[in-house]
Short mmCIF file of C-alpha atoms in Angstrom, two decimals:
data_model
loop_
_atom_site.label_atom_id
_atom_site.label_comp_id
_atom_site.label_asym_id
_atom_site.label_seq_id
_atom_site.Cartn_x
_atom_site.Cartn_y
_atom_site.Cartn_z
CA UNK A 26 15.45 15.19 42.13
CA UNK A 27 12.27 14.08 43.96
CA UNK A 28 9.06 13.71 42.03
CA UNK A 29 6.85 13.28 45.10
CA UNK A 30 4.17 15.91 45.60
CA UNK A 31 3.99 18.04 48.76
CA UNK A 32 1.01 17.91 51.10
CA UNK A 33 1.02 20.65 53.67
CA UNK A 34 -0.76 21.10 57.00
CA UNK A 35 -0.77 24.67 58.08
CA UNK A 36 -1.45 25.47 61.76
CA UNK A 37 -2.10 28.88 63.21
CA UNK A 38 -2.44 29.54 66.97
CA UNK A 39 -3.31 33.23 66.57
CA UNK A 40 -1.44 36.45 67.10
CA UNK A 41 -3.06 37.89 70.23
CA UNK A 42 -3.42 34.88 72.52
CA UNK A 43 -0.78 32.15 72.18
CA UNK A 44 -2.23 28.61 72.39
CA UNK A 45 0.54 26.48 73.86
CA UNK A 46 -1.57 23.36 74.19
CA UNK A 47 -2.30 23.40 70.41
CA UNK A 48 1.37 23.79 69.60
CA UNK A 49 2.25 20.92 71.89
CA UNK A 50 -0.47 18.69 70.33
CA UNK A 51 0.48 19.50 66.75
CA UNK A 52 4.22 18.97 67.12
CA UNK A 53 3.79 15.82 69.14
CA UNK A 54 5.25 12.56 67.73
CA UNK A 55 1.80 10.98 67.64
CA UNK A 56 0.23 13.73 65.53
CA UNK A 57 3.27 13.89 63.18
CA UNK A 58 2.80 10.14 62.65
CA UNK A 59 -0.86 10.70 61.89
CA UNK A 60 0.16 13.38 59.30
CA UNK A 61 2.74 10.98 57.82
CA UNK A 62 0.15 8.13 57.57
CA UNK A 63 -1.95 10.46 55.38
CA UNK A 64 1.07 11.42 53.21
CA UNK A 65 1.60 14.89 54.58
CA UNK A 66 5.11 16.19 53.94
CA UNK A 67 5.17 19.33 55.98
CA UNK A 68 3.68 20.85 59.08
CA UNK A 69 3.99 24.67 59.00
CA UNK A 70 3.29 26.28 62.33
CA UNK A 71 2.44 29.86 63.06
CA UNK A 72 3.15 29.87 66.79
CA UNK A 73 2.98 33.54 67.78
CA UNK A 74 5.69 35.53 69.48
CA UNK A 75 4.98 34.03 72.91
CA UNK A 76 5.22 30.51 71.49
CA UNK A 77 8.73 30.75 69.98
CA UNK A 78 10.60 28.93 72.82
CA UNK A 79 8.04 26.20 73.14
CA UNK A 80 8.02 25.66 69.38
CA UNK A 81 11.81 25.62 69.15
CA UNK A 82 12.02 22.97 71.92
CA UNK A 83 9.32 20.80 70.45
CA UNK A 84 10.45 21.14 66.82
CA UNK A 85 13.95 19.97 67.53
CA UNK A 86 12.58 16.87 69.24
CA UNK A 87 10.12 16.29 66.40
CA UNK A 88 12.73 16.37 63.72
CA UNK A 89 14.75 13.67 65.59
CA UNK A 90 11.61 11.52 66.05
CA UNK A 91 11.77 10.56 62.40
CA UNK A 92 8.15 10.80 61.19
CA UNK A 93 9.34 12.12 57.86
CA UNK A 94 7.15 15.21 58.14
CA UNK A 95 9.14 18.44 57.86
CA UNK A 96 8.25 20.87 60.71
CA UNK A 97 8.69 24.55 60.03
CA UNK A 98 7.52 27.57 62.04
CA UNK A 99 7.34 31.38 62.34
CA UNK A 100 6.07 33.78 64.97
CA UNK A 101 3.99 36.32 63.02
CA UNK A 102 3.56 37.66 59.52
CA UNK A 103 2.45 41.27 59.50
CA UNK A 104 1.10 40.88 55.96
CA UNK A 105 -1.40 38.31 57.16
CA UNK A 106 -1.67 34.47 57.05
CA UNK A 107 -3.56 34.15 53.73
CA UNK A 108 -0.44 33.23 51.70
CA UNK A 109 0.61 30.69 54.34
CA UNK A 110 -2.88 29.11 54.30
CA UNK A 111 -2.90 28.94 50.51
CA UNK A 112 0.14 26.72 50.64
CA UNK A 113 -2.29 23.95 51.74
CA UNK A 114 -4.21 24.31 48.44
CA UNK A 115 -3.53 21.92 45.62
CA UNK A 116 -1.24 22.97 42.78
CA UNK A 117 1.04 21.39 40.14
CA UNK A 118 3.43 20.18 42.80
CA UNK A 119 1.20 19.86 45.84
CA UNK A 120 -1.77 17.83 46.96
CA UNK A 121 -4.50 19.59 48.87
CA UNK A 122 -3.74 19.68 52.58
CA UNK A 123 -5.45 21.06 55.67
CA UNK A 124 -5.55 24.21 57.78
CA UNK A 125 -5.60 23.77 61.54
CA UNK A 126 -6.68 26.96 63.31
CA UNK A 127 -7.59 28.35 66.70
CA UNK A 128 -11.27 29.20 66.68
CA UNK A 129 -11.02 32.97 66.18
CA UNK A 130 -13.65 34.16 63.75
CA UNK A 131 -11.28 36.09 61.45
CA UNK A 132 -8.91 33.18 61.23
CA UNK A 133 -11.73 30.73 60.47
CA UNK A 134 -13.05 32.98 57.66
CA UNK A 135 -9.54 33.25 56.20
CA UNK A 136 -9.11 29.46 56.32
CA UNK A 137 -12.50 28.70 54.81
CA UNK A 138 -11.69 31.06 51.88
CA UNK A 139 -8.90 28.69 50.87
CA UNK A 140 -11.34 25.96 50.10
CA UNK A 141 -9.32 23.27 51.89
CA UNK A 142 -10.57 21.34 54.90
CA UNK A 143 -10.27 23.31 58.04
CA UNK A 144 -9.83 21.94 61.59
CA UNK A 145 -10.93 24.52 64.20
CA UNK A 146 -9.61 24.07 67.73
CA UNK A 147 -11.30 26.26 70.38
CA UNK A 148 -8.98 27.48 73.15
CA UNK A 149 -10.67 26.51 76.41
CA UNK A 150 -8.43 28.81 78.40
CA UNK A 151 -10.14 31.93 77.01
CA UNK A 152 -12.94 33.60 78.83
CA UNK A 153 -16.43 32.93 77.68
CA UNK A 154 -17.01 30.09 75.29
CA UNK A 155 -17.38 32.12 72.09
CA UNK A 156 -14.79 30.03 70.21
CA UNK A 157 -16.52 26.86 71.37
CA UNK A 158 -19.97 28.09 70.20
CA UNK A 159 -18.62 29.19 66.84
CA UNK A 160 -16.79 25.89 66.23
CA UNK A 161 -19.87 23.89 67.23
CA UNK A 162 -22.17 25.77 64.85
CA UNK A 163 -19.73 25.65 61.88
CA UNK A 164 -19.16 21.91 62.39
CA UNK A 165 -22.92 21.25 62.66
CA UNK A 166 -23.28 22.89 59.24
CA UNK A 167 -20.37 20.85 57.89
CA UNK A 168 -18.14 23.86 57.05
CA UNK A 169 -15.32 22.79 59.33
CA UNK A 170 -14.21 19.99 61.63
CA UNK A 171 -14.08 20.88 65.30
CA UNK A 172 -10.96 19.47 66.90
CA UNK A 173 -9.64 19.16 70.40
CA UNK A 174 -5.90 19.28 71.44
CA UNK A 175 -6.47 15.82 72.99
CA UNK A 176 -7.42 14.32 69.65
CA UNK A 177 -5.92 16.20 66.74
CA UNK A 178 -5.35 12.87 64.92
CA UNK A 179 -9.00 12.10 65.09
CA UNK A 180 -9.84 15.55 63.73
CA UNK A 181 -7.43 15.03 60.91
CA UNK A 182 -9.21 11.80 59.90
CA UNK A 183 -12.60 13.60 60.06
CA UNK A 184 -11.19 16.44 57.85
CA UNK A 185 -10.31 13.79 55.22
CA UNK A 186 -13.97 12.61 55.26
CA UNK A 187 -15.11 16.27 55.03
CA UNK A 188 -12.80 16.74 52.02
CA UNK A 189 -14.58 13.86 50.32
CA UNK A 190 -18.08 15.01 51.17
CA UNK A 191 -17.46 18.62 50.02
CA UNK A 192 -16.34 17.26 46.62
CA UNK A 193 -19.73 15.50 46.12
CA UNK A 194 -22.50 17.30 44.35
CA UNK A 195 -24.54 18.91 45.66
CA UNK A 196 -22.30 20.09 48.48
CA UNK A 197 -23.20 18.76 51.95
CA UNK A 198 -23.96 22.27 53.19
CA UNK A 199 -26.20 23.26 50.26
CA UNK A 200 -29.41 22.47 51.99
CA UNK A 201 -30.42 19.76 49.42
CA UNK A 202 -29.30 16.20 49.35
CA UNK A 203 -31.26 14.86 46.38
CA UNK A 204 -28.16 13.89 44.50
CA UNK A 205 -27.60 14.78 40.81
CA UNK A 206 -30.21 12.33 39.50
CA UNK A 207 -32.85 13.74 41.87
CA UNK A 208 -32.18 17.33 40.90
CA UNK A 209 -32.14 16.51 37.15
CA UNK A 210 -35.36 14.52 37.47
CA UNK A 211 -37.00 17.43 39.26
CA UNK A 212 -35.74 20.02 36.65
CA UNK A 213 -36.91 17.74 33.78
CA UNK A 214 -40.36 17.27 35.37
CA UNK A 215 -39.87 13.60 36.18
CA UNK A 216 -41.65 13.67 39.46
CA UNK A 217 -42.68 10.58 41.33
#
């Protein structure tokens, strides 16, 4: 019986527009090694109906690569992705993980509600740059990490830094960075 805790990375590519480049990047040996280096135990991939064949081909290669990260996947869940995203939250038997998502606004909101670090990857093949603009703005406000398929491992490292910063008080996106001492001094009337 293993006593090691799980640490899950959940990836969603969306239901309406499959994002093959994101699937390829996430299931690549180099990204799985990056996950393993940060003690992740599982990569769960929502690949969409159009991504099934690509996922199957890549996942079988990934398992044989030996990173130690379990790779699981599914096409769609008609009840939504919330329960899958919540698997990345901490619990008695799991460390807090990460959600990696295409940059659709509904998906980003769902991911942010989990309270775990979220990596948002805009799909450059979509018309207009609405995903890019949204990802840029949310990253600038330190709500998410914007990732690129070419550097998911780098985004994973930045997500760990975001996790640390969001656990500080006051939160990085609160608008005030006085620190606890500064706020208490202000409240108590100890002004310089």
